[in-house]
Every structure is written in structure tokens, then in C-alpha cells.
mmCIF file of C-alpha atoms in Angstrom:
data_model
loop_
_atom_site.group_PDB
_atom_site.id
_atom_site.type_symbol
_atom_site.label_atom_id
_atom_site.label_comp_id
_atom_site.label_asym_id
_atom_site.label_seq_id
_atom_site.Cartn_x
_atom_site.Cartn_y
_atom_site.Cartn_z
ATOM 1 C CA MET A 1 66.851 93.257 65.377
ATOM 2 C CA GLU A 2 67.578 89.534 66.577
ATOM 3 C CA LYS A 3 69.357 90.768 69.705
ATOM 4 C CA ARG A 4 67.709 89.441 72.739
ATOM 5 C CA GLY A 5 66.805 91.788 75.652
ATOM 6 C CA SER A 6 68.573 91.670 79.118
ATOM 7 C CA LEU A 7 66.981 90.318 82.192
ATOM 8 C CA LEU A 8 67.238 92.461 85.222
ATOM 9 C CA VAL A 9 66.321 91.074 88.603
ATOM 10 C CA ILE A 10 65.823 94.027 90.971
ATOM 11 C CA SER A 11 65.729 93.536 94.716
ATOM 12 C CA GLY A 12 66.412 95.676 97.768
ATOM 13 C CA PHE A 13 65.279 96.922 101.040
ATOM 14 C CA SER A 14 61.536 97.624 101.727
ATOM 15 C CA GLY A 15 60.527 101.328 101.078
ATOM 16 C CA VAL A 16 63.863 101.939 99.223
ATOM 17 C CA GLY A 17 61.764 102.788 96.063
ATOM 18 C CA LYS A 18 62.359 99.839 93.778
ATOM 19 C CA GLY A 19 59.044 100.336 92.114
ATOM 20 C CA THR A 20 59.516 104.004 91.470
ATOM 21 C CA VAL A 21 62.887 103.088 90.062
ATOM 22 C CA ALA A 22 61.434 100.336 87.783
ATOM 23 C CA LYS A 23 58.741 102.775 86.424
ATOM 24 C CA LYS A 24 61.138 105.427 85.406
ATOM 25 C CA LEU A 25 63.295 102.570 83.633
ATOM 26 C CA VAL A 26 59.905 101.826 81.801
ATOM 27 C CA GLU A 27 59.113 105.429 81.079
ATOM 28 C CA LYS A 28 62.466 106.632 80.278
ATOM 29 C CA TYR A 29 64.081 103.769 78.561
ATOM 30 C CA GLY A 30 61.153 101.509 77.344
ATOM 31 C CA TYR A 31 61.971 98.592 79.714
ATOM 32 C CA SER A 32 59.229 95.999 80.113
ATOM 33 C CA LEU A 33 58.093 95.393 83.641
ATOM 34 C CA SER A 34 56.930 91.786 84.557
ATOM 35 C CA ILE A 35 54.204 91.698 86.715
ATOM 36 C CA SER A 36 53.799 89.034 89.172
ATOM 37 C CA ALA A 37 50.833 86.505 90.073
ATOM 38 C CA THR A 38 49.954 86.163 93.620
ATOM 39 C CA THR A 39 47.355 84.449 95.862
ATOM 40 C CA ARG A 40 47.361 87.267 98.416
ATOM 41 C CA GLN A 41 44.275 89.430 98.703
ATOM 42 C CA PRO A 42 44.386 92.997 96.771
ATOM 43 C CA ARG A 43 45.157 95.696 99.054
ATOM 44 C CA GLU A 44 43.131 98.870 98.824
ATOM 45 C CA GLY A 45 43.798 100.736 95.427
ATOM 46 C CA GLU A 46 45.565 97.607 93.966
ATOM 47 C CA VAL A 47 44.212 96.630 90.374
ATOM 48 C CA ASP A 48 44.492 93.191 88.839
ATOM 49 C CA GLY A 49 46.980 93.039 86.029
ATOM 50 C CA ARG A 50 48.519 96.204 87.306
ATOM 51 C CA GLU A 51 50.312 95.519 90.881
ATOM 52 C CA TYR A 52 49.631 91.787 90.310
ATOM 53 C CA PHE A 53 47.851 89.105 88.638
ATOM 54 C CA PHE A 54 45.309 88.067 91.562
ATOM 55 C CA LYS A 55 44.836 84.080 91.666
ATOM 56 C CA THR A 56 43.091 81.703 93.431
ATOM 57 C CA VAL A 57 45.369 79.049 95.201
ATOM 58 C CA ASP A 58 43.964 76.430 92.844
ATOM 59 C CA ASP A 59 44.629 78.451 89.694
ATOM 60 C CA PHE A 60 48.322 79.296 90.954
ATOM 61 C CA LYS A 61 48.793 75.650 91.552
ATOM 62 C CA ASN A 62 47.550 74.841 87.999
ATOM 63 C CA LEU A 63 49.886 77.273 86.445
ATOM 64 C CA ILE A 64 52.859 75.704 88.515
ATOM 65 C CA ASP A 65 51.953 72.224 87.081
ATOM 66 C CA TYR A 66 51.825 73.771 83.697
ATOM 67 C CA ASN A 67 55.330 75.096 83.843
ATOM 68 C CA GLY A 68 53.634 78.802 83.937
ATOM 69 C CA PHE A 69 56.142 80.472 86.164
ATOM 70 C CA ILE A 70 59.891 80.935 85.706
ATOM 71 C CA GLU A 71 59.965 81.056 89.564
ATOM 72 C CA TYR A 72 57.693 81.009 92.471
ATOM 73 C CA ALA A 73 57.875 81.202 96.048
ATOM 74 C CA ARG A 74 55.755 81.075 99.129
ATOM 75 C CA TYR A 75 55.920 83.937 101.693
ATOM 76 C CA VAL A 76 54.005 83.450 105.019
ATOM 77 C CA ASP A 77 50.557 82.104 103.444
ATOM 78 C CA ASN A 78 50.847 83.421 99.993
ATOM 79 C CA TYR A 79 52.409 82.270 96.881
ATOM 80 C CA TYR A 80 53.876 84.725 94.368
ATOM 81 C CA GLY A 81 55.299 83.889 90.972
ATOM 82 C CA THR A 82 56.781 85.498 87.862
ATOM 83 C CA PRO A 83 54.701 84.263 84.614
ATOM 84 C CA ARG A 84 57.035 82.653 82.009
ATOM 85 C CA LYS A 85 55.227 83.596 78.681
ATOM 86 C CA PHE A 86 55.590 87.478 79.212
ATOM 87 C CA VAL A 87 59.119 87.224 80.057
ATOM 88 C CA GLU A 88 60.276 85.074 77.405
ATOM 89 C CA ASP A 89 58.406 86.983 74.733
ATOM 90 C CA GLU A 90 59.590 90.147 75.982
ATOM 91 C CA LEU A 91 63.362 89.235 75.868
ATOM 92 C CA ALA A 92 62.951 87.432 72.416
ATOM 93 C CA ALA A 93 61.527 90.665 71.126
ATOM 94 C CA GLY A 94 64.671 92.490 72.149
ATOM 95 C CA HIS A 95 63.242 94.315 75.356
ATOM 96 C CA ASN A 96 64.969 94.672 78.516
ATOM 97 C CA VAL A 97 62.851 93.031 81.053
ATOM 98 C CA ILE A 98 62.362 93.915 85.004
ATOM 99 C CA LEU A 99 61.652 91.611 87.623
ATOM 100 C CA GLU A 100 61.041 93.096 91.000
ATOM 101 C CA ILE A 101 61.368 90.086 93.127
ATOM 102 C CA GLU A 102 62.719 88.699 96.492
ATOM 103 C CA VAL A 103 66.187 87.484 97.091
ATOM 104 C CA GLN A 104 64.842 83.943 97.036
ATOM 105 C CA GLY A 105 63.272 84.293 93.762
ATOM 106 C CA ALA A 106 66.382 86.242 92.304
ATOM 107 C CA PHE A 107 68.669 83.293 92.973
ATOM 108 C CA ASN A 108 66.161 81.001 91.353
ATOM 109 C CA ILE A 109 66.203 83.175 88.263
ATOM 110 C CA LYS A 110 69.924 83.444 88.146
ATOM 111 C CA LYS A 111 70.006 79.429 87.996
ATOM 112 C CA GLN A 112 67.802 79.404 84.898
ATOM 113 C CA TYR A 113 69.155 82.711 83.050
ATOM 114 C CA GLU A 114 73.001 82.647 83.855
ATOM 115 C CA ASP A 115 73.328 86.170 82.286
ATOM 116 C CA ALA A 116 70.391 87.719 84.255
ATOM 117 C CA LEU A 117 71.750 91.000 86.162
ATOM 118 C CA LEU A 118 71.100 90.681 89.631
ATOM 119 C CA ILE A 119 70.927 94.188 90.989
ATOM 120 C CA PHE A 120 70.249 95.035 94.727
ATOM 121 C CA ILE A 121 68.837 98.704 95.308
ATOM 122 C CA THR A 122 69.873 100.238 98.554
ATOM 123 C CA ALA A 123 69.707 103.688 100.300
ATOM 124 C CA PRO A 124 72.891 105.932 100.699
ATOM 125 C CA SER A 125 72.966 104.445 104.455
ATOM 126 C CA ALA A 126 71.248 102.541 107.053
ATOM 127 C CA ALA A 127 69.804 105.659 108.572
ATOM 128 C CA ALA A 128 68.315 106.464 105.225
ATOM 129 C CA ILE A 129 66.774 103.064 104.947
ATOM 130 C CA LYS A 130 65.238 103.581 108.562
ATOM 131 C CA GLU A 131 64.120 107.089 107.366
ATOM 132 C CA ARG A 132 62.174 105.638 104.247
ATOM 133 C CA LEU A 133 60.456 103.055 106.571
ATOM 134 C CA VAL A 134 59.196 105.410 108.830
ATOM 135 C CA GLY A 135 58.795 108.335 106.537
ATOM 136 C CA ARG A 136 55.907 106.696 104.890
ATOM 137 C CA GLY A 137 54.072 107.286 108.012
ATOM 138 C CA THR A 138 51.448 104.730 107.188
ATOM 139 C CA GLU A 139 52.474 101.904 109.165
ATOM 140 C CA SER A 140 52.619 101.281 113.051
ATOM 141 C CA GLU A 141 55.796 101.088 115.057
ATOM 142 C CA GLU A 142 55.384 97.244 115.117
ATOM 143 C CA VAL A 143 55.358 96.856 111.375
ATOM 144 C CA ILE A 144 58.403 99.339 111.153
ATOM 145 C CA ASN A 145 60.306 97.233 113.518
ATOM 146 C CA LYS A 146 59.156 94.098 111.653
ATOM 147 C CA ARG A 147 60.514 95.677 108.396
ATOM 148 C CA LEU A 148 63.893 96.850 109.919
ATOM 149 C CA ASN A 149 64.276 93.330 111.191
ATOM 150 C CA ARG A 150 63.553 92.148 107.635
ATOM 151 C CA ALA A 151 65.807 94.700 106.115
ATOM 152 C CA LYS A 152 68.607 93.215 108.455
ATOM 153 C CA GLU A 153 67.888 89.744 107.119
ATOM 154 C CA GLU A 154 67.951 91.025 103.438
ATOM 155 C CA SER A 155 71.076 92.863 104.123
ATOM 156 C CA GLU A 156 72.850 89.289 104.734
ATOM 157 C CA ASP A 157 72.118 88.554 101.044
ATOM 158 C CA MET A 158 73.246 91.781 99.419
ATOM 159 C CA ASP A 159 76.824 90.500 98.791
ATOM 160 C CA LYS A 160 75.262 87.574 96.539
ATOM 161 C CA TYR A 161 74.031 90.161 93.899
ATOM 162 C CA ASP A 162 76.068 91.146 90.804
ATOM 163 C CA TYR A 163 75.449 95.014 91.224
ATOM 164 C CA ILE A 164 74.641 97.429 94.111
ATOM 165 C CA VAL A 165 72.901 100.695 93.196
ATOM 166 C CA ILE A 166 72.140 103.489 95.335
ATOM 167 C CA ASN A 167 68.942 105.119 94.948
ATOM 168 C CA ASP A 168 69.801 108.589 96.132
ATOM 169 C CA GLN A 169 67.734 110.148 93.198
ATOM 170 C CA VAL A 170 65.252 108.053 91.395
ATOM 171 C CA GLU A 171 66.545 109.176 87.842
ATOM 172 C CA ASP A 172 70.282 108.814 88.741
ATOM 173 C CA CYS A 173 69.456 105.372 90.080
ATOM 174 C CA ALA A 174 67.594 104.443 86.791
ATOM 175 C CA ASP A 175 70.620 105.937 84.850
ATOM 176 C CA ARG A 176 72.774 103.687 86.650
ATOM 177 C CA ILE A 177 71.006 100.719 86.179
ATOM 178 C CA HIS A 178 70.699 101.380 82.421
ATOM 179 C CA ALA A 179 74.292 101.917 82.175
ATOM 180 C CA ILE A 180 74.926 98.462 83.757
ATOM 181 C CA VAL A 181 72.633 96.962 80.812
ATOM 182 C CA GLN A 182 74.519 99.040 78.183
ATOM 183 C CA ALA A 183 78.032 97.869 79.487
ATOM 184 C CA LYS A 184 76.558 94.195 79.467
ATOM 185 C CA GLU A 185 75.703 94.604 75.648
ATOM 186 C CA CYS A 186 79.376 95.813 75.235
ATOM 187 C CA LEU A 187 81.035 92.932 77.034
ATOM 188 C CA LEU A 188 83.266 90.781 74.949
ATOM 189 C CA GLY A 189 81.308 87.805 75.188
ATOM 190 C CA ASN A 190 78.220 89.398 73.908
ATOM 191 C CA ASN A 191 80.113 90.455 70.465
ATOM 192 C CA LEU A 192 81.803 87.375 69.540
ATOM 193 C CA LYS A 193 79.573 86.994 66.433
ATOM 194 C CA PHE A 194 80.230 90.424 65.508
ATOM 195 C CA ILE A 195 84.051 90.286 66.111
ATOM 196 C CA GLU A 196 83.857 86.817 63.856
ATOM 197 C CA ALA A 197 82.021 88.916 61.124
ATOM 198 C CA THR A 198 84.443 91.921 61.208
ATOM 199 C CA LYS A 199 87.452 89.656 60.852
ATOM 200 C CA LYS A 200 85.804 87.867 57.857
ATOM 201 C CA GLU A 201 84.974 90.971 56.092
ATOM 202 C CA LEU A 202 88.385 92.419 56.586
ATOM 203 C CA GLU A 203 90.033 89.338 55.003
ATOM 204 C CA GLN A 204 87.798 89.969 52.131
ATOM 205 C CA LEU A 205 88.701 93.652 51.481
ATOM 206 C CA MET B 1 86.073 111.500 98.144
ATOM 207 C CA GLU B 2 88.580 108.601 98.343
ATOM 208 C CA LYS B 3 87.237 106.695 95.582
ATOM 209 C CA ARG B 4 89.828 106.054 92.930
ATOM 210 C CA GLY B 5 89.238 106.848 89.471
ATOM 211 C CA SER B 6 88.940 103.997 86.841
ATOM 212 C CA LEU B 7 91.593 103.272 84.169
ATOM 213 C CA LEU B 8 90.291 102.775 80.739
ATOM 214 C CA VAL B 9 92.707 101.633 77.850
ATOM 215 C CA ILE B 10 91.231 102.664 74.611
ATOM 216 C CA SER B 11 92.489 100.922 71.403
ATOM 217 C CA GLY B 12 90.847 100.483 67.901
ATOM 218 C CA PHE B 13 91.361 100.361 64.284
ATOM 219 C CA SER B 14 93.270 103.374 62.696
ATOM 220 C CA GLY B 15 90.593 106.092 61.698
ATOM 221 C CA VAL B 16 87.960 104.765 63.754
ATOM 222 C CA GLY B 17 87.823 107.931 65.719
ATOM 223 C CA LYS B 18 89.431 107.043 69.159
ATOM 224 C CA GLY B 19 90.776 110.500 69.558
ATOM 225 C CA THR B 20 87.434 112.205 68.946
ATOM 226 C CA VAL B 21 85.635 109.934 71.473
ATOM 227 C CA ALA B 22 88.129 110.509 74.006
ATOM 228 C CA LYS B 23 87.869 114.243 73.734
ATOM 229 C CA LYS B 24 84.131 113.795 74.088
ATOM 230 C CA LEU B 25 84.782 111.765 77.302
ATOM 231 C CA VAL B 26 86.869 114.678 78.632
ATOM 232 C CA GLU B 27 84.581 117.532 77.682
ATOM 233 C CA LYS B 28 81.260 115.866 78.649
ATOM 234 C CA TYR B 29 82.301 113.580 81.623
ATOM 235 C CA GLY B 30 85.314 115.261 82.756
ATOM 236 C CA TYR B 31 87.761 112.330 82.146
ATOM 237 C CA SER B 32 91.480 112.846 82.224
ATOM 238 C CA LEU B 33 93.422 112.059 78.926
ATOM 239 C CA SER B 34 96.763 110.538 79.392
ATOM 240 C CA ILE B 35 99.354 112.223 76.855
ATOM 241 C CA SER B 36 102.050 109.700 75.513
ATOM 242 C CA ALA B 37 105.664 110.484 75.094
ATOM 243 C CA THR B 38 107.558 109.504 72.071
ATOM 244 C CA THR B 39 110.569 109.772 70.394
ATOM 245 C CA ARG B 40 109.063 110.055 66.908
ATOM 246 C CA GLN B 41 109.317 113.549 65.172
ATOM 247 C CA PRO B 42 106.264 115.866 65.612
ATOM 248 C CA ARG B 43 104.133 115.780 62.619
ATOM 249 C CA GLU B 44 102.794 119.144 60.950
ATOM 250 C CA GLY B 45 100.403 120.902 63.409
ATOM 251 C CA GLU B 46 101.312 118.596 66.308
ATOM 252 C CA VAL B 47 102.409 120.567 69.615
ATOM 253 C CA ASP B 48 104.557 119.240 72.391
ATOM 254 C CA GLY B 49 102.440 118.370 75.344
ATOM 255 C CA ARG B 50 99.187 118.319 73.296
ATOM 256 C CA GLU B 51 99.372 115.259 70.871
ATOM 257 C CA TYR B 52 102.417 113.999 72.456
ATOM 258 C CA PHE B 53 105.460 114.981 74.693
ATOM 259 C CA PHE B 54 108.373 114.649 72.223
ATOM 260 C CA LYS B 55 111.470 113.499 73.602
ATOM 261 C CA THR B 56 114.930 112.589 72.508
ATOM 262 C CA VAL B 57 115.854 108.970 72.454
ATOM 263 C CA ASP B 58 118.304 109.855 75.412
ATOM 264 C CA ASP B 59 115.648 111.542 77.413
ATOM 265 C CA PHE B 60 113.195 108.731 76.959
ATOM 266 C CA LYS B 61 115.598 105.927 78.001
ATOM 267 C CA ASN B 62 116.555 107.837 81.019
ATOM 268 C CA LEU B 63 112.821 108.159 81.914
ATOM 269 C CA ILE B 64 112.682 104.098 81.414
ATOM 270 C CA ASP B 65 115.517 103.898 83.747
ATOM 271 C CA TYR B 66 113.954 105.943 86.407
ATOM 272 C CA ASN B 67 110.533 104.130 86.072
ATOM 273 C CA GLY B 68 108.873 106.942 84.711
ATOM 274 C CA PHE B 69 106.556 104.838 82.339
ATOM 275 C CA ILE B 70 103.768 102.467 83.220
ATOM 276 C CA GLU B 71 104.370 100.880 79.802
ATOM 277 C CA TYR B 72 106.403 101.634 76.804
ATOM 278 C CA ALA B 73 106.785 100.156 73.428
ATOM 279 C CA ARG B 74 108.844 100.417 70.379
ATOM 280 C CA TYR B 75 107.144 100.475 66.949
ATOM 281 C CA VAL B 76 109.418 100.673 63.851
ATOM 282 C CA ASP B 77 112.015 103.138 65.109
ATOM 283 C CA ASN B 78 110.180 105.016 67.731
ATOM 284 C CA TYR B 79 109.701 104.737 71.325
ATOM 285 C CA TYR B 80 105.900 105.351 72.668
ATOM 286 C CA GLY B 81 105.357 105.348 76.423
ATOM 287 C CA THR B 82 102.612 106.222 79.118
ATOM 288 C CA PRO B 83 103.931 108.746 81.886
ATOM 289 C CA ARG B 84 103.491 107.178 85.243
ATOM 290 C CA LYS B 85 103.222 110.202 87.456
ATOM 291 C CA PHE B 86 100.012 111.773 85.705
ATOM 292 C CA VAL B 87 97.993 108.376 85.540
ATOM 293 C CA GLU B 88 98.750 107.617 89.185
ATOM 294 C CA ASP B 89 97.991 111.186 90.238
ATOM 295 C CA GLU B 90 94.876 111.543 88.428
ATOM 296 C CA LEU B 91 93.445 108.113 89.554
ATOM 297 C CA ALA B 92 94.272 108.919 93.165
ATOM 298 C CA ALA B 93 92.261 112.107 92.903
ATOM 299 C CA GLY B 94 89.032 110.062 91.833
ATOM 300 C CA HIS B 95 89.338 111.028 87.933
ATOM 301 C CA ASN B 96 88.737 108.493 85.225
ATOM 302 C CA VAL B 97 91.847 108.378 82.993
ATOM 303 C CA ILE B 98 91.893 107.413 79.213
ATOM 304 C CA LEU B 99 94.933 105.934 77.508
ATOM 305 C CA GLU B 100 94.781 105.738 73.956
ATOM 306 C CA ILE B 101 97.496 102.955 73.162
ATOM 307 C CA GLU B 102 98.077 100.219 70.918
ATOM 308 C CA VAL B 103 97.371 96.569 71.535
ATOM 309 C CA GLN B 104 100.821 95.716 73.149
ATOM 310 C CA GLY B 105 100.568 98.460 75.529
ATOM 311 C CA ALA B 106 96.923 97.548 76.630
ATOM 312 C CA PHE B 107 98.079 94.124 77.657
ATOM 313 C CA ASN B 108 101.118 95.443 79.597
ATOM 314 C CA ILE B 109 98.680 97.815 81.353
ATOM 315 C CA LYS B 110 96.328 95.077 82.199
ATOM 316 C CA LYS B 111 99.187 93.153 83.799
ATOM 317 C CA GLN B 112 99.792 96.045 86.391
ATOM 318 C CA TYR B 113 96.151 97.405 86.596
ATOM 319 C CA GLU B 114 94.207 94.345 86.741
ATOM 320 C CA ASP B 115 90.818 96.237 87.054
ATOM 321 C CA ALA B 116 91.753 98.463 84.111
ATOM 322 C CA LEU B 117 88.925 98.328 81.521
ATOM 323 C CA LEU B 118 90.306 97.367 78.055
ATOM 324 C CA ILE B 119 88.070 98.707 75.467
ATOM 325 C CA PHE B 120 88.120 98.338 71.672
ATOM 326 C CA ILE B 121 86.526 100.886 69.603
ATOM 327 C CA THR B 122 85.461 99.597 66.142
ATOM 328 C CA ALA B 123 83.262 100.702 63.332
ATOM 329 C CA PRO B 124 79.930 99.092 62.536
ATOM 330 C CA SER B 125 81.393 96.967 59.815
ATOM 331 C CA ALA B 126 84.430 96.247 57.945
ATOM 332 C CA ALA B 127 83.242 98.272 54.835
ATOM 333 C CA ALA B 128 82.794 101.181 57.273
ATOM 334 C CA ILE B 129 86.571 100.791 58.516
ATOM 335 C CA LYS B 130 87.791 100.921 55.215
ATOM 336 C CA GLU B 131 85.515 103.770 54.134
ATOM 337 C CA ARG B 132 86.908 105.868 57.072
ATOM 338 C CA LEU B 133 90.637 104.897 56.080
ATOM 339 C CA VAL B 134 89.933 106.106 52.571
ATOM 340 C CA GLY B 135 87.502 108.950 53.505
ATOM 341 C CA ARG B 136 90.310 111.075 55.246
ATOM 342 C CA GLY B 137 91.555 111.593 51.569
ATOM 343 C CA THR B 138 95.069 112.421 52.935
ATOM 344 C CA GLU B 139 96.943 109.263 52.326
ATOM 345 C CA SER B 140 98.075 107.385 49.240
ATOM 346 C CA GLU B 141 96.597 103.995 48.170
ATOM 347 C CA GLU B 142 99.806 102.498 49.424
ATOM 348 C CA VAL B 143 99.291 103.891 52.888
ATOM 349 C CA ILE B 144 95.773 102.822 52.967
ATOM 350 C CA ASN B 145 96.453 99.268 51.936
ATOM 351 C CA LYS B 146 99.275 99.366 54.657
ATOM 352 C CA ARG B 147 96.684 100.604 57.129
ATOM 353 C CA LEU B 148 94.274 97.843 56.116
ATOM 354 C CA ASN B 149 96.601 95.061 56.630
ATOM 355 C CA ARG B 150 97.341 96.739 59.921
ATOM 356 C CA ALA B 151 93.639 96.494 60.637
ATOM 357 C CA LYS B 152 93.629 92.847 59.651
ATOM 358 C CA GLU B 153 96.430 92.347 62.221
ATOM 359 C CA GLU B 154 94.776 94.289 64.912
ATOM 360 C CA SER B 155 91.527 92.449 64.457
ATOM 361 C CA GLU B 156 93.320 89.401 65.505
ATOM 362 C CA ASP B 157 93.574 90.865 69.136
ATOM 363 C CA MET B 158 89.944 92.337 69.465
ATOM 364 C CA ASP B 159 88.786 89.275 71.485
ATOM 365 C CA LYS B 160 91.418 89.989 74.071
ATOM 366 C CA TYR B 161 89.710 93.128 75.058
ATOM 367 C CA ASP B 162 87.009 93.309 77.990
ATOM 368 C CA TYR B 163 84.403 95.354 75.749
ATOM 369 C CA ILE B 164 83.872 96.264 72.113
ATOM 370 C CA VAL B 165 82.253 99.356 71.492
ATOM 371 C CA ILE B 166 80.999 100.606 68.205
ATOM 372 C CA ASN B 167 81.545 104.221 67.130
ATOM 373 C CA ASP B 168 78.688 104.887 64.882
ATOM 374 C CA GLN B 169 78.077 108.310 66.429
ATOM 375 C CA VAL B 170 80.813 109.827 68.727
ATOM 376 C CA GLU B 171 78.443 111.123 71.469
ATOM 377 C CA ASP B 172 76.754 107.573 71.681
ATOM 378 C CA CYS B 173 80.052 105.836 71.818
ATOM 379 C CA ALA B 174 81.160 108.041 74.458
ATOM 380 C CA ASP B 175 78.236 107.512 76.480
ATOM 381 C CA ARG B 176 78.512 103.887 76.151
ATOM 382 C CA ILE B 177 82.010 104.107 77.369
ATOM 383 C CA HIS B 178 80.845 106.139 80.324
ATOM 384 C CA ALA B 179 78.174 103.449 80.938
ATOM 385 C CA ILE B 180 80.903 100.869 81.225
ATOM 386 C CA VAL B 181 82.608 102.821 83.929
ATOM 387 C CA GLN B 182 79.550 103.513 85.684
ATOM 388 C CA ALA B 183 78.580 100.011 85.683
ATOM 389 C CA LYS B 184 82.063 99.026 86.978
ATOM 390 C CA GLU B 185 81.490 101.445 90.009
ATOM 391 C CA CYS B 186 78.185 99.312 90.730
ATOM 392 C CA LEU B 187 80.022 96.012 90.573
ATOM 393 C CA LEU B 188 79.563 93.950 93.830
ATOM 394 C CA GLY B 189 83.294 93.965 94.197
ATOM 395 C CA ASN B 190 83.724 97.702 94.158
ATOM 396 C CA ASN B 191 81.027 97.962 97.145
ATOM 397 C CA LEU B 192 82.144 95.456 99.609
ATOM 398 C CA LYS B 193 83.092 98.142 102.246
ATOM 399 C CA PHE B 194 79.874 100.008 101.571
ATOM 400 C CA ILE B 195 77.844 96.650 102.307
ATOM 401 C CA GLU B 196 79.845 95.841 105.418
ATOM 402 C CA ALA B 197 79.092 99.564 106.762
ATOM 403 C CA THR B 198 75.446 99.159 105.967
ATOM 404 C CA LYS B 199 75.280 95.582 107.659
ATOM 405 C CA LYS B 200 77.052 97.362 110.824
ATOM 406 C CA GLU B 201 74.681 100.236 110.739
ATOM 407 C CA LEU B 202 71.577 98.241 110.521
ATOM 408 C CA GLU B 203 72.611 96.010 113.526
ATOM 409 C CA GLN B 204 72.804 99.177 115.501
ATOM 410 C CA LEU B 205 69.419 100.539 114.559
#
């Protein structure tokens, strides 16, 4: 099968369950999940190569120099980047690839992969967004307020995405994202060669 | 629920199984199927109000005068039309509506309903198209050749549709069409009000 996979860029509010939805897409539909590289310290329970590839600043900068990332960005004092080889190999093998990245990275991806699907995941309402931030119960009020302010900032960019998907139930949300990918495969522009072939074959009948 | 349904226009080669796919969408996903009016004579087994609403030429012309069709066309000596009231009532009630119509009618629909989804159903190959025409076993070689020529003509318009969907298995084909509708519901342009509401609510938190 020579058909390339689709590239999905998934962003969304903190706590909205992007990771869980991505995991469901991997489990249920066999999507490939890109793992980012970062220079930030691992948090408790994080494993190198599972949550992130943890890199020194020198190693990260070296990878930048060798064109090893399809996008990278600096947040606060840390670098985050999307390794190029994994994404390109998986797409070429016909697998759909998920990048769970921030707004800035999403737009950088779109510049290079114009048919990437930019998907913003949100909760059914702002109250639900707040509830999910608070609901984790693991963070101080200060951190929650910081995230809430961050959410307000992120909401400013929602209307630059191609698709808005509500995460009410993880499986429904994953199904809707898979529907977006299926619809893309049926788009006229992705079937022009097939149409040409059908026309030619019909002429020969 | 104030959300309008989606309007699907389904065309495709003769014998490709459009009717079976439409039926599956009705049964599995609760879509509404528009029934056309026609002035042609009922064939054996056809029931008024099931396959078509059978009309006299006078009645049909009267309905044209009263703006009763969203589109109508004349093929050979018969008129075919899509009753307006059913389509508009169903869309307003939030139901997805299927029109199984010819190329000419499809383009007339798109002029009036610019967000209608124009879907062309095809077989996996030209050989499969021919096989299905022959496979029915109910028609003479002359009729089959006529249909084959018709298929060649129809193929000329394939690339004016929004989506190309292959009918390899009826259920898969119906699922793909349903995916197209779900993806449309997630499109940015169909969520602008929701985004505005989310932004406002976030500001008030």
C-alpha cells in the first residue's frame, strides 16, 4: 500500500485529556504517537522514551543543527521538539501519526505539512475546563489559576485550527478524530489518481 | 437541539449500490432519505411513496410552479424532482438528509445549499463497475452497453464532487459516509459560536 498516512496535530486545554484520547487512537485504530524530545527534567514516574526523550541542552542543540526536528520551541527555560525521522518513516509506511503539541508548534507543522490536520480538543464548556483543572486535585490554587490564565490565552488560538473536537467521552472523541481522518481520505483531492485510473479503465472496456 | 442536519447528495455509477448504502445509513445512523417525485411509470414491484412519488405531468408541472421542488430535471421523456418540504423540515429537525440523485441535480443542489456534501460512490475499479452491471443478470447486452456508455459519461463528472467513496462493502461504505458528516460537524466554521461562548465563559471564570 503506497498511500501515505495522515499527520494529526492535537492541541487543547490543559487537563482536557489529550493524552488519553491519543492513547485511545493508538489502541483502537493503530495510530502512531510521536514522542517529543525535551531538555526539561523528568517528573516523577516519567520514563525516557515513553513520555519524552530527555536530552541535555547540548544534545538538543546538536539535533537542531542536524535538522533532526520537524519543529521545536522553547517554553520558559526548556526546549521541546518533534523528532523528524519517526514522523516521516511512519507517514511513509502509511500510518496515521499523532503529534500532541502546543499552539506554536502546531502552526509550524502546518507550514511544512500543508495537509496536516490541526485539531483542537476542548471540553463541553468553560466550566468543564475549570472542573478538569481543579479535579486533578494534585495542584495548588496558584497553579490552577496559572493554568486557567493559560487556557484563556490558548482559547485565543482555537479559531486557527481546522477542527474543533469536544472531549465529552474519550472513546467518542477518538471516534470523531478518526472520522476526520477517514473523511480526509475520501476528499476529492486525495483521489485524483484513482479517478484518472477509473476513467481510463472505463474507456478500455 | 438547534443544530441543523447535513444534506448529503449521493450520486454514482449505475449498479454501484447507492440505494443499499443509503438504506444502511437510514438503518444504522437514523438518516432521512428523501424520496423523489417522477412522472415516469412505476416499474414492477415499485410502490408509490417508497421508490418514488409517482405524479402525472400536470401535477408535476403544478408543483414546479408552486416552488415545490428544490431541484428537478428531465431525463429522456420523464421529470424527476426533489420535494422541498421534506428536505427542509428534516434538516431543521437536525436530521441528516440523503438525496440520491443524478449529476445534474447534484450541482443544482450545491448552488442552493452550499454546505451540501456531494458524494460520488464508485466501485473499487472499472472492472468491478462492469461486473456489477452485468452481475444483475436482469438486462440485455444492449442495455448493459448503454449503461456502460452512461458510466463513461458519468465518470467525466466525478471530479466535480466533494468526496469519492468506494463501495467495497456496504457497511464500510456507509461508515465512511457517516465519517464525512461527523468531520463536517467538527469543522472550524461549524463551531464558531461554540468557540465564542467558550472564550466568553473563560473570561468570566
